[in-house]
Short mmCIF file of C-alpha atoms and ligand atoms in Angstrom, two decimals:
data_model
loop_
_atom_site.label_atom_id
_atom_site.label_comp_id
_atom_site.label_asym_id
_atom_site.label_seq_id
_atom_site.Cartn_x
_atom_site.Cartn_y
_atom_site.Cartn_z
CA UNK U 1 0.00 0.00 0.00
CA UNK U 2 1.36 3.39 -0.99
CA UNK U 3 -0.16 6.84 -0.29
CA UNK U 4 -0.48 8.70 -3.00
CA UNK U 5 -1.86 12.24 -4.20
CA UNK U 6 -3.24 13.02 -7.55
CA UNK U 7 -3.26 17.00 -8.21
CA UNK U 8 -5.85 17.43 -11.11
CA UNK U 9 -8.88 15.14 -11.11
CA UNK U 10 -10.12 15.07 -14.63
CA UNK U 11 -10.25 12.63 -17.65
CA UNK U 12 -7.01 11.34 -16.46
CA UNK U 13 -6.27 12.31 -12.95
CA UNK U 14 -9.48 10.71 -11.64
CA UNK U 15 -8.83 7.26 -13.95
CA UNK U 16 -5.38 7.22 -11.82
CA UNK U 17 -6.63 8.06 -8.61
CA UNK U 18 -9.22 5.92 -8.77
CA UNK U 19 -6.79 2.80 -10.67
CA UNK U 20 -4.48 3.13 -8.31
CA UNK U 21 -7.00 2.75 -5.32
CA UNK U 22 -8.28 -0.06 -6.71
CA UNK U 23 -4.89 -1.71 -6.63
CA UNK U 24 -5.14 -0.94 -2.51
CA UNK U 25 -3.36 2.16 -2.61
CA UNK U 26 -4.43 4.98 -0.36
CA UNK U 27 -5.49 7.79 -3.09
CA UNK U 28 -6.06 11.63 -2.21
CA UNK U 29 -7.17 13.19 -5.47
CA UNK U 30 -6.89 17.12 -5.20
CA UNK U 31 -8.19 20.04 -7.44
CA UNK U 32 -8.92 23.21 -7.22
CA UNK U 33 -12.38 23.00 -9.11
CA UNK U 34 -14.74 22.93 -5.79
CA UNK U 35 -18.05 22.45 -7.17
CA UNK U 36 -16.51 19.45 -8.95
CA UNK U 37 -14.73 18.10 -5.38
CA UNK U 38 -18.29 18.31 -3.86
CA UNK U 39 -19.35 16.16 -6.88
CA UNK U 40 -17.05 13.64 -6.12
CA UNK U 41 -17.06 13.81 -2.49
CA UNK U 42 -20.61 13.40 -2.85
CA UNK U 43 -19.98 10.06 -4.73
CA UNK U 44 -20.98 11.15 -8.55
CA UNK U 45 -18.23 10.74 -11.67
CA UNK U 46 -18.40 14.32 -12.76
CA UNK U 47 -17.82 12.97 -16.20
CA UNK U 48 -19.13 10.24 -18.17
CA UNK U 49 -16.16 7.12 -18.95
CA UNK U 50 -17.37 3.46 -19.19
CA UNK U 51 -17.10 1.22 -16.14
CA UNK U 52 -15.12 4.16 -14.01
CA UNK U 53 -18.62 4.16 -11.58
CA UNK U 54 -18.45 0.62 -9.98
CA UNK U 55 -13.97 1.28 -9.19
CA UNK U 56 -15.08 4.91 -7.95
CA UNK U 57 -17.76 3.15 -5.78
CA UNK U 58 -15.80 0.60 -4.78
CA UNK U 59 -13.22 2.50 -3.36
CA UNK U 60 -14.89 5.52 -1.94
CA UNK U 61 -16.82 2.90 0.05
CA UNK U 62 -13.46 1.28 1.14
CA UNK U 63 -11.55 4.41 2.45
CA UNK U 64 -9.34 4.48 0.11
CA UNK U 65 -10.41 7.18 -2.34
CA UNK U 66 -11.00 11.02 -1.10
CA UNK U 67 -11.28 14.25 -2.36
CA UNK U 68 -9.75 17.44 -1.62
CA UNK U 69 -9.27 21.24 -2.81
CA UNK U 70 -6.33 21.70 -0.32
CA UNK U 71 -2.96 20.88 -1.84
CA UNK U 72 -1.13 21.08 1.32
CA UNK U 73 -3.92 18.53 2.90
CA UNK U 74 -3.75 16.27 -0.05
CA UNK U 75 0.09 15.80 -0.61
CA UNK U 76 0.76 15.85 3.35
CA UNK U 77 1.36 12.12 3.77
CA UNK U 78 1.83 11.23 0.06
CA UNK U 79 4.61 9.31 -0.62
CA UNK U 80 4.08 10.05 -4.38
CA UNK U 81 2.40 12.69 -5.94
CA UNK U 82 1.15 12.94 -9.81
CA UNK U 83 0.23 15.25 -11.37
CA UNK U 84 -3.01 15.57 -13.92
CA UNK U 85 -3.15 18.75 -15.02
CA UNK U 86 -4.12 20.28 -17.72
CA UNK U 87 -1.87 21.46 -20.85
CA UNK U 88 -3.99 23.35 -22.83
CA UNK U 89 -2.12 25.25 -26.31
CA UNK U 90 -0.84 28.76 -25.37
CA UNK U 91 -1.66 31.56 -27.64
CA UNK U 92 1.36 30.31 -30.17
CA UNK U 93 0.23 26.49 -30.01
CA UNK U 94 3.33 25.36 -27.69
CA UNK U 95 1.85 23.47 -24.42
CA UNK U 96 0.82 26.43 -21.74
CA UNK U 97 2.51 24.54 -18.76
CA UNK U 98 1.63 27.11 -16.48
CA UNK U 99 -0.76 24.82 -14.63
CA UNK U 100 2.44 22.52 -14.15
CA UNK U 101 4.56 25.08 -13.27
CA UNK U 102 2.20 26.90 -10.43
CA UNK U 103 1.87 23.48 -8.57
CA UNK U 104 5.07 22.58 -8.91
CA UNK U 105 6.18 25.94 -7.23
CA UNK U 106 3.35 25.22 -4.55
CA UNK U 107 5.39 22.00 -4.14
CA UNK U 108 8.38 23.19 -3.58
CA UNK U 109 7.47 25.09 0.05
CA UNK U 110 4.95 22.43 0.95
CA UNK U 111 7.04 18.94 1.08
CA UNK U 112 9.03 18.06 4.14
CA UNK U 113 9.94 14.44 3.33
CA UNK U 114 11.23 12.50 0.33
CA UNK U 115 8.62 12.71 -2.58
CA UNK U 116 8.14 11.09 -6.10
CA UNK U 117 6.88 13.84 -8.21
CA UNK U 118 5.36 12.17 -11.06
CA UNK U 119 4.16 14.67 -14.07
CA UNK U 120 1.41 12.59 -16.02
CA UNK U 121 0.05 15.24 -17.99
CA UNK U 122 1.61 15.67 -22.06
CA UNK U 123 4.17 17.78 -21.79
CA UNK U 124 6.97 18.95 -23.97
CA UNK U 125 10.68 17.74 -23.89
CA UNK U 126 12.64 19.51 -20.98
CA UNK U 127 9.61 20.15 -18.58
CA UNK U 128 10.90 17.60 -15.88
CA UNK U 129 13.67 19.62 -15.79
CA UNK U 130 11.54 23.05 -15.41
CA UNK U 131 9.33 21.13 -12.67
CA UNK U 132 12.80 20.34 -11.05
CA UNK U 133 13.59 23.90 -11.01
CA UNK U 134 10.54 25.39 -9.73
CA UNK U 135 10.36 23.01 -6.76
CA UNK U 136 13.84 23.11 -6.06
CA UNK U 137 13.36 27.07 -5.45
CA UNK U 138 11.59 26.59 -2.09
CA UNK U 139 11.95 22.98 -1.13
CA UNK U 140 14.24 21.91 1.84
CA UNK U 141 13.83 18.31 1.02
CA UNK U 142 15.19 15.56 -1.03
CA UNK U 143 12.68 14.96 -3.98
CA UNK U 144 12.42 13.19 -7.59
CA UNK U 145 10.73 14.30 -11.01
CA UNK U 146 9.55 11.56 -13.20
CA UNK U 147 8.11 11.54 -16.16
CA UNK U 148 5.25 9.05 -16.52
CA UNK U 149 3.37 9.65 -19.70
CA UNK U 150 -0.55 8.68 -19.81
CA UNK U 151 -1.93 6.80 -22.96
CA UNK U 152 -5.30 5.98 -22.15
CA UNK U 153 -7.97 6.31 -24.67
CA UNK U 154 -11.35 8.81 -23.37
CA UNK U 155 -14.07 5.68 -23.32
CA UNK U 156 -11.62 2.91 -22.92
CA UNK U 157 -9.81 4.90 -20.07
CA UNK U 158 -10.32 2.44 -17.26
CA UNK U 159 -9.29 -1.05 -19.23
CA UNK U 160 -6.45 1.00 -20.74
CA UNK U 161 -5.19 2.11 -17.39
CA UNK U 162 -5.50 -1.23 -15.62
CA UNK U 163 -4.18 -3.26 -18.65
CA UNK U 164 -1.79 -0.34 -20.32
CA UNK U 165 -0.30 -1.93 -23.39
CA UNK U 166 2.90 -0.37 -21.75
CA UNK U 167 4.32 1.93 -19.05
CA UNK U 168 6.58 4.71 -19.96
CA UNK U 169 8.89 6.16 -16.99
CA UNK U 170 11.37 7.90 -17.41
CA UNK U 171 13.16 8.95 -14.05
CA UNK U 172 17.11 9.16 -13.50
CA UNK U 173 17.07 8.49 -10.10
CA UNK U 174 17.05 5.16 -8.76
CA UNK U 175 14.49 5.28 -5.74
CA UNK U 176 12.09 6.51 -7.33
CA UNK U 177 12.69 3.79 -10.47
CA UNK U 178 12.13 1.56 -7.55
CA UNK U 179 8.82 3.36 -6.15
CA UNK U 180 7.46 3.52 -9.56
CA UNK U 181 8.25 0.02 -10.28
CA UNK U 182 6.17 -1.30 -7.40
CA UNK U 183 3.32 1.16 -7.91
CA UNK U 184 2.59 -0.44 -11.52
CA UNK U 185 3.34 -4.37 -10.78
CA UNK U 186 0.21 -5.04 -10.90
CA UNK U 187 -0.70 -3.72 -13.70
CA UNK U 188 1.71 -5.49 -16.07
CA UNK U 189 1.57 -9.05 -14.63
CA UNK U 190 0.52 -10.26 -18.34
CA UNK U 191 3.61 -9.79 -19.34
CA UNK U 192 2.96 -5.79 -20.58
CA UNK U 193 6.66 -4.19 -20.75
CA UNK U 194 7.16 -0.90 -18.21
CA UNK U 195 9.92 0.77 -20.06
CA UNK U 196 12.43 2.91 -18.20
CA UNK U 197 14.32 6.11 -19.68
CA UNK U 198 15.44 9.06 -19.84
CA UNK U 199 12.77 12.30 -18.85
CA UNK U 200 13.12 14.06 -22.19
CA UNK U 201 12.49 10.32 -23.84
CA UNK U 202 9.82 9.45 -21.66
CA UNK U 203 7.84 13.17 -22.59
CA UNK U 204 8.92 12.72 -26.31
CA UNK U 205 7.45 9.23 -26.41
CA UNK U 206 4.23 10.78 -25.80
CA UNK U 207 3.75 13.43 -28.34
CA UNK U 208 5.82 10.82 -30.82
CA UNK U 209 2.88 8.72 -29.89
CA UNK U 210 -0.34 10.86 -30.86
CA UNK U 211 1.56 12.84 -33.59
CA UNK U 212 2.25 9.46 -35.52
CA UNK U 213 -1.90 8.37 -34.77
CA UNK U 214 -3.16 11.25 -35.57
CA UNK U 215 -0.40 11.37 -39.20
CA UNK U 216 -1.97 7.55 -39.73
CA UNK U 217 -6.02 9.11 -39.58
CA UNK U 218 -5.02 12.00 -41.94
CA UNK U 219 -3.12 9.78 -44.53
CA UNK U 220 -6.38 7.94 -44.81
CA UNK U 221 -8.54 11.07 -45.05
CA UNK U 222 -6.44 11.99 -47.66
CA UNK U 223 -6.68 8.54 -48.95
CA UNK U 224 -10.03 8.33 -48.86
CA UNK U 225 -10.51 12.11 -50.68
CA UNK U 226 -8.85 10.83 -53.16
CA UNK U 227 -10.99 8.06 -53.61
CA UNK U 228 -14.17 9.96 -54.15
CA UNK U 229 -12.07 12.34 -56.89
CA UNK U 230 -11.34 8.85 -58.72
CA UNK U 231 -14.61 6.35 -58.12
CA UNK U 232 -12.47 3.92 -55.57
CA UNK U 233 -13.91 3.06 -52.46
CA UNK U 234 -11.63 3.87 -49.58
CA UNK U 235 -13.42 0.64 -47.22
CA UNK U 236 -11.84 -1.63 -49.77
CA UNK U 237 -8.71 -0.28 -49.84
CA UNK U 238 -8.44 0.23 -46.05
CA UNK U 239 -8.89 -3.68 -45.89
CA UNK U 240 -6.52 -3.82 -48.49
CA UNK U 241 -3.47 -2.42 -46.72
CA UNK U 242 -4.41 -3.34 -43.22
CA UNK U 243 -3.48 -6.66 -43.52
CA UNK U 244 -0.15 -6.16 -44.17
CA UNK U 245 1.24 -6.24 -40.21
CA UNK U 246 4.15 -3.09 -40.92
CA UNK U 247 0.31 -0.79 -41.47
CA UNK U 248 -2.14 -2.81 -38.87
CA UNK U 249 -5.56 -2.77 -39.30
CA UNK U 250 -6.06 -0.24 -36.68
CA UNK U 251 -6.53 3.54 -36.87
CA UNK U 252 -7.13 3.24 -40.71
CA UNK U 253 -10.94 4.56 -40.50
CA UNK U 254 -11.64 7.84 -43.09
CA UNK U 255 -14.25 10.34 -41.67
CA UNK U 256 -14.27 13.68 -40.68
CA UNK U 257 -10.84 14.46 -38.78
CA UNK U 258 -9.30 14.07 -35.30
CA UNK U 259 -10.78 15.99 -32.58
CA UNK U 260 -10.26 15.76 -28.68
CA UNK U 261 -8.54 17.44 -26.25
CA UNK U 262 -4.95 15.46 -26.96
CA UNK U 263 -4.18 14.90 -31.09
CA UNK U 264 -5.27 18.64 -31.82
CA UNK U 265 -2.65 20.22 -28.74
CA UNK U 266 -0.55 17.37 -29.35
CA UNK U 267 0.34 17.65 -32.61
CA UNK U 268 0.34 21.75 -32.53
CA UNK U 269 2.83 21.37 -29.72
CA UNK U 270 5.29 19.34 -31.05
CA UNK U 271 5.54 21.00 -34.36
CA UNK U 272 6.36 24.26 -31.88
CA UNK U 273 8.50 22.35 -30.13
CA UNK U 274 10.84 21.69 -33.64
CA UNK U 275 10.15 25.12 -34.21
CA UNK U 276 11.82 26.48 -31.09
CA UNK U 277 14.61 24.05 -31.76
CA UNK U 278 15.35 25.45 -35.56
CA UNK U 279 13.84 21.91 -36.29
CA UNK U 280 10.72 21.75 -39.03
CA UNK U 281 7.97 18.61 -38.59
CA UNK U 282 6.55 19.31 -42.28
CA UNK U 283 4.86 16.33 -41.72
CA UNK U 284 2.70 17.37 -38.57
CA UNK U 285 2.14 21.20 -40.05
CA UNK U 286 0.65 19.24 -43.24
CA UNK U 287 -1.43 16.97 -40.78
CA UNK U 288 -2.94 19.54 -39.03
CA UNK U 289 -3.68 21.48 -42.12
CA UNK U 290 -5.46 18.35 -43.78
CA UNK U 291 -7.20 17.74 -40.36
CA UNK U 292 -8.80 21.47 -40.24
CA UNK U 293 -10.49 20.93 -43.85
CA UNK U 294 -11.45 17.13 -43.39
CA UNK U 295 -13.27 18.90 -40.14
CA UNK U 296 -15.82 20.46 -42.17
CA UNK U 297 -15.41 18.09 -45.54
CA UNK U 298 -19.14 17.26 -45.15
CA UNK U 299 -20.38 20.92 -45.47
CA UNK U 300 -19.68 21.60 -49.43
CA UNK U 301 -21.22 18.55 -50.25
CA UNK U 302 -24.27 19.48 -47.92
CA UNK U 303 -24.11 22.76 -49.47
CA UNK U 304 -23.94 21.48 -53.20
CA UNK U 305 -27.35 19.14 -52.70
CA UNK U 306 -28.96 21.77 -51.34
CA UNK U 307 -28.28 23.81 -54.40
CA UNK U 308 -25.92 26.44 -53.01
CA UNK U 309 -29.02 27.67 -50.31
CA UNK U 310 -29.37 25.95 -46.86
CA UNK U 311 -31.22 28.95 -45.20
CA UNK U 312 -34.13 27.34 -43.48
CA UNK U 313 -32.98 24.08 -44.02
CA UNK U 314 -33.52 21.62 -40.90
CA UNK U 315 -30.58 19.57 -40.63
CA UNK U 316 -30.40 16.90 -38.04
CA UNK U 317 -27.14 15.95 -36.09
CA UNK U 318 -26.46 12.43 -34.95
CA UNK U 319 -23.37 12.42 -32.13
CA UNK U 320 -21.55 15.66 -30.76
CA UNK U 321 -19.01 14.54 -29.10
CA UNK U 322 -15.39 14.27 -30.60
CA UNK U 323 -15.67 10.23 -30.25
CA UNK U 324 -17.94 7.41 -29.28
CA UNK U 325 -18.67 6.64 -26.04
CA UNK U 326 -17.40 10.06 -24.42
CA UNK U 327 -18.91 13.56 -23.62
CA UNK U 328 -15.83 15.24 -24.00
CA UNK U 329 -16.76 17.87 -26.95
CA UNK U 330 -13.26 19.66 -27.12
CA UNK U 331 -12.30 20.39 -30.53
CA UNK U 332 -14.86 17.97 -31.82
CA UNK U 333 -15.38 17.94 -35.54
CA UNK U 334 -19.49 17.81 -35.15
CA UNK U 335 -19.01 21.78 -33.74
CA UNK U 336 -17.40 23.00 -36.78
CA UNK U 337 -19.66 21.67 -38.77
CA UNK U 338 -22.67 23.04 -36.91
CA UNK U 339 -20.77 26.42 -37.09
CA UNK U 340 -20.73 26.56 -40.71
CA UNK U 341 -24.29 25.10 -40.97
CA UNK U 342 -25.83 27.62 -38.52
CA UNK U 343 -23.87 30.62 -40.34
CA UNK U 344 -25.21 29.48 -43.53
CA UNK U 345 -28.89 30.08 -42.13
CA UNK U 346 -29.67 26.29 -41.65
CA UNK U 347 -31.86 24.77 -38.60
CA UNK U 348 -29.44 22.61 -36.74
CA UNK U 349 -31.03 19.86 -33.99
CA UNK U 350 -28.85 17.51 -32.57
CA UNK U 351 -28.51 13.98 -30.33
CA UNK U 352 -25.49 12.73 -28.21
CA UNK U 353 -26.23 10.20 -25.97
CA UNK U 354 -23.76 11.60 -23.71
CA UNK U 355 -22.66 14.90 -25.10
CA UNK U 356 -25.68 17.23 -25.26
CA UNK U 357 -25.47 19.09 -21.72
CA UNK U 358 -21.45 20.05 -22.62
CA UNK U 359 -22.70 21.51 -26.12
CA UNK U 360 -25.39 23.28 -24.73
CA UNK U 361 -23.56 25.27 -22.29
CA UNK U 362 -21.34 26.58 -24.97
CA UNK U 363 -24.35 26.83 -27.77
CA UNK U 364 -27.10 28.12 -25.79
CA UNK U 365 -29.70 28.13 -28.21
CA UNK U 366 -27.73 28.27 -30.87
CA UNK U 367 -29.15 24.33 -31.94
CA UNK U 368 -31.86 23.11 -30.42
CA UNK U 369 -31.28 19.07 -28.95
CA UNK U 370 -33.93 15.89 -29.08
CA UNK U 371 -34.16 13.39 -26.38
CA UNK U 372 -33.51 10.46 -29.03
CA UNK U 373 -31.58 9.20 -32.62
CA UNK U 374 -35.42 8.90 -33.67
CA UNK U 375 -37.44 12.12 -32.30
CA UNK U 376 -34.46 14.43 -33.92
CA UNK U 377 -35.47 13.06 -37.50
CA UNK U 378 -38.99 15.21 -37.38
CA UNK U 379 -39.42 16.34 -40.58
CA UNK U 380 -35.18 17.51 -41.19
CA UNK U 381 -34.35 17.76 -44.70
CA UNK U 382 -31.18 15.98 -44.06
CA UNK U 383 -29.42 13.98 -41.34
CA UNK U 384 -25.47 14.21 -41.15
CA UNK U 385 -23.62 11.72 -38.57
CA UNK U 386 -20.54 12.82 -36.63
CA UNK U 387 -19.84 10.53 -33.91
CA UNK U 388 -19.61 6.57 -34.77
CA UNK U 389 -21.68 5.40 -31.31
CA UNK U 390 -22.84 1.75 -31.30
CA UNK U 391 -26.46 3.08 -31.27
CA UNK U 392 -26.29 4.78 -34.85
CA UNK U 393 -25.06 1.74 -36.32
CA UNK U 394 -28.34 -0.23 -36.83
CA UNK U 395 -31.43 1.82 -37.01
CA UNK U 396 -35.03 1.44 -38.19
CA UNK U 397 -34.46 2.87 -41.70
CA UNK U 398 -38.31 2.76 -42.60
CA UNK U 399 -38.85 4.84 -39.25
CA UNK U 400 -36.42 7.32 -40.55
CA UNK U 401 -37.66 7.33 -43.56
CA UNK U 402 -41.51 7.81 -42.15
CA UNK U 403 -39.79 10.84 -39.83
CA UNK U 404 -37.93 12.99 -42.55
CA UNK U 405 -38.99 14.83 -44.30
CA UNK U 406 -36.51 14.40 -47.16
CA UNK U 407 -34.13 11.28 -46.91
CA UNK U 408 -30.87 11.91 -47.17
CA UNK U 409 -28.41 11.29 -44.76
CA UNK U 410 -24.36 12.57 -45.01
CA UNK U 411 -21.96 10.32 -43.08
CA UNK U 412 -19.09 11.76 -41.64
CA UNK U 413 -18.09 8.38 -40.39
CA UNK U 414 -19.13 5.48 -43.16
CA UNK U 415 -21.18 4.00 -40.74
CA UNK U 416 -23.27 1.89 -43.15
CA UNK U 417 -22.47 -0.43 -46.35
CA UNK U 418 -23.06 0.70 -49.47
CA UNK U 419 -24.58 -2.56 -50.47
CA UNK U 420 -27.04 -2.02 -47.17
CA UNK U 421 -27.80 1.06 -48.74
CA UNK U 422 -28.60 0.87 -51.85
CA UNK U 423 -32.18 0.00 -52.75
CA UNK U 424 -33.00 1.68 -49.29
CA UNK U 425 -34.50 4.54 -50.31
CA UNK U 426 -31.68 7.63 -49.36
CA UNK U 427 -29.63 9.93 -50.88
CA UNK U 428 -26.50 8.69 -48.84
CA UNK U 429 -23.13 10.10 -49.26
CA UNK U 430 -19.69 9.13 -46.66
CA UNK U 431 -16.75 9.37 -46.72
CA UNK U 432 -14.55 7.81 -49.40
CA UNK U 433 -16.86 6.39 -51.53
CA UNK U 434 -19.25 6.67 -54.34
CA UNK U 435 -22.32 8.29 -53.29
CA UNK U 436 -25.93 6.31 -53.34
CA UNK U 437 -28.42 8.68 -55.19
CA UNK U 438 -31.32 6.29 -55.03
CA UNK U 439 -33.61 8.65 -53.15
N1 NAD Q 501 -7.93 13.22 -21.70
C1 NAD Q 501 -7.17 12.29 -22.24
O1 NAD Q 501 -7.63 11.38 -22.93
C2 NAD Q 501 -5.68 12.29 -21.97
C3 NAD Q 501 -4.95 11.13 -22.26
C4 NAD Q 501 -3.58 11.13 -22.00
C5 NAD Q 501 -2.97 12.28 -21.53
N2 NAD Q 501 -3.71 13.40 -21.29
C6 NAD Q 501 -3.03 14.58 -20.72
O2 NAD Q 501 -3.29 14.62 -19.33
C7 NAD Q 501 -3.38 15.98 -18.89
C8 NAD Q 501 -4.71 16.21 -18.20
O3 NAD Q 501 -5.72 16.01 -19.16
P1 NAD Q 501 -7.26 15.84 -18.76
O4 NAD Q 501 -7.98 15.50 -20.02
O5 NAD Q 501 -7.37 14.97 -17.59
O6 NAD Q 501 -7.60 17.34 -18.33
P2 NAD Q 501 -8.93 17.89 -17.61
O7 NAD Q 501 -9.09 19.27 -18.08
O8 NAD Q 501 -10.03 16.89 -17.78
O9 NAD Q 501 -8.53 17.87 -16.06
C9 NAD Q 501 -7.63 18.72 -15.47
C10 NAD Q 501 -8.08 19.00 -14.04
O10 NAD Q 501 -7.07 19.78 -13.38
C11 NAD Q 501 -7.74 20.70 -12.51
N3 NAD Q 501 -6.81 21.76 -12.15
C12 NAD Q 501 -6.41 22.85 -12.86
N4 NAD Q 501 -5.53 23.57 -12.17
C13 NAD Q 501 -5.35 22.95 -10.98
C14 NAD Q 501 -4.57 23.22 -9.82
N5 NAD Q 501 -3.78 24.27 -9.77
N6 NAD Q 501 -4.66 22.35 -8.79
C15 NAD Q 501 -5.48 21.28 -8.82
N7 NAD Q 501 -6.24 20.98 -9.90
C16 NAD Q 501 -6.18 21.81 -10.94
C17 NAD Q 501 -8.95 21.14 -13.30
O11 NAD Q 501 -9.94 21.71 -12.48
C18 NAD Q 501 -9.38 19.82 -13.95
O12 NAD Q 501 -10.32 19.14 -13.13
C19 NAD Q 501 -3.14 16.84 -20.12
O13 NAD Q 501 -1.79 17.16 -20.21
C20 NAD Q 501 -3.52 15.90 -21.26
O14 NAD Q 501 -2.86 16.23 -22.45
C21 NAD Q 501 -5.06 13.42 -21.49
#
């Protein structure tokens, strides 16, 4: 049993805290957002990730996981402290680790024994070092900065924290190797490497990490582009190449760009990153400028059935949030769209099973929301789908069809066959491939 403190309790700091409680660990997750500490002191997830309820339960029940907004309370008996916080882009896209940075200098005049300093949030190559710095500046203790990057997936963020495919830390001192070691036995007993290095490696690994995901989605937007320009059909060709084992059959999906709150920073902040080293990543500044068109692909090809005119139009939304099975809505691709739609005078009502409330404080009444996939198809002139969740994938087509009030649905994310399609009734156009006109 360690005690340990978790400074920042959002997507990731509250996986941790509550992982590492569940692994009998004594967790005190801290953050400064009180409404949000009364949430969770009061026993609700402030945010919605699969399966996280019955660990958060478990181990609120069992003493072992509390809430505080008091740093000084929550790191007092910590033996190692992590920290979640965030690392939003600064004004010129490089990471803004100011978040990091103010802790860190709490830190410093608050520890009074040997501490592992852990820094879990994605940060950019050298900020161990800065962390070191600004704790050193007040602390009269011994202490240790390691760099322990997070790779857990928003929706799969519990399973990928208790079975991590790896565990990056990088630390160059040798206690805490051993302290860090022992923390995440047991979550590698299959046999899952935990890979020691260097700091800068260990924060590199991590932006190497989403940069090359998020260069693998926009090669097959670009792929799949190009497929609609020449009459292929980009599902084919993504079977095609997947099963060659140097591509993988993962990440190879076309649709309408990368959203979230880690590939857009990510990738923005490395390529600054290069830049502040003299270095160039062409490759990432072309990524990010094929990612901000595919956002908004869908909206000339709305615009072009609707003859040039969508004023008045009612356009129905299916899934707001930047993936399945999330509510997280940062830099999803669904809000650009709407954006464009709205500005071009259309009617925009939307359903997320999980996303709506997030939207609405930031739309107002911008769109107007339905309570189901079904009751937001009354009488739209066209449904466009954003978000790939499992309950889009198999609807009642004749329903739909009995609900709009002209059938024609654009796909952001090639939900459907085109052989299911066709004969169905719809004007259906994806991503990719040849467009079904049988309306
Ligand atoms: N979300 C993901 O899927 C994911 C995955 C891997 C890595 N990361 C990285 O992890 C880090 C955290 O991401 P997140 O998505 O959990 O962010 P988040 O915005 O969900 O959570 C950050 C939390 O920190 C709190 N906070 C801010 N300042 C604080 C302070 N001074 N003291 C205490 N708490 C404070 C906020 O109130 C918030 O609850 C980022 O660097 C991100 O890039 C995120």
């Amino acid at each position: 049993m360690k005690k340990i403190a978790v400074v920042g309790t959002g997507y990731v700091g509250l996986v941790t805290g509550t992982c590492f409680a569940e692994t009998g660990n004594n967790v005190t997750c801290i953050d400064i957002d009180e409404k949000k500490v009364e949430r969770l002191r009061n026993g609700e997830v402030p945010i919605y990730e699969p399966n996280l309820d019955v660990l958060f339960e478990r181990n609120i029940s069992a003493g072992r996981l509390t809430f505080t907004t008091s740093l000084s309370e929550g790191i007092k008996d910590a033996e190692i402290i992590f920290l979640a916080l965030p690392t939003p882009p600064g004004e010129d896209g490089s990471a803004d680790l100011s978040y990091i940075l103010g802790v860190a200098d709490e830190l410093g005049k608050l520890i009074t024994d040997y501490k592992v300093i852990v820094d879990k949030s994605t940060v950019p190559v050298g900020t161990a070092e800065k962390v070191t710095l600004a704790i050193a500046k007040n602390a009269k203790v011994d202490f240790a900065v390691v760099s322990n990057p997070e790779f857990l997936r928003e929706g799969f963020a519990v399973s990928d924290f208790l079975k991590p495919d790896r565990v990056v830390i990088g630390t160059s001192d040798d206690r805490a190797k051993k302290v860090m070691e022992s923390l995440y036995k047991p979550f590698v007993r299959q046999g899952n490497p935990i890979y020691f290095m260097d700091e800068k490696s260990a924060e590199l690994t991590k932006y190497a990490a989403n940069s090359f995901l998020a260069t693998k989605i926009t090669f097959m937007n670009e792929i799949a582009n190009f497929c609609e320009l020449v009459g292929a059909d980009v599902d084919k060709v993504r079977i095609g190449i997947g099963s060659d084992s140097r591509i993988g059959k993962r990440f190879l999906f076309p649709g309408i760009g990368y959203g979230g709150s880690c590939f857009p920073k990510d990738v923005q902040a490395l390529s600054k990153s290069g830049k502040e080293n003299n270095f160039n990543f062409e490759i990432l500044d072309a990524v990010m400028k094929v990612n901000q068109s595919q956002k908004t692909i869908l909206f000339p090809k709305i615009k072009n059935f609707f003859r040039g005119d969508l004023k008045g139009k009612k356009i129905a939304i299916w899934g707001l949030a930047f993936k399945p099975d999330t509510d997280d809505i940062r830099e999803a691709p669904a809000l650009y769209l709407i954006d464009l739609l709205v500005d071009a005078g259309a009617e925009v009502i939307a359903y997320d099973p999980e996303a709506m409330s997030n939207v609405q404080r930031l739309y107002g009444s911008k769109i107007q929301f339905s309570s189901n996939e079904y009751e937001v198809l009354n009488n739209v002139d066209a449904l466009v789908i954003c978000t790939e969740w499992g309950i889009f994938r198999n609807p009642d087509f004749n329903r739909m069809k009995e609900l709009m009030n002209d059938t024609v649905i654009f796909d952001g994310r090639n939900l459907f066959d085109l052989e299911e399609m066709t004969g169905k009734g719809f004007y259906y156009s994806s991503i990719g491939r040849t467009s079904i006109e049988n309306k």
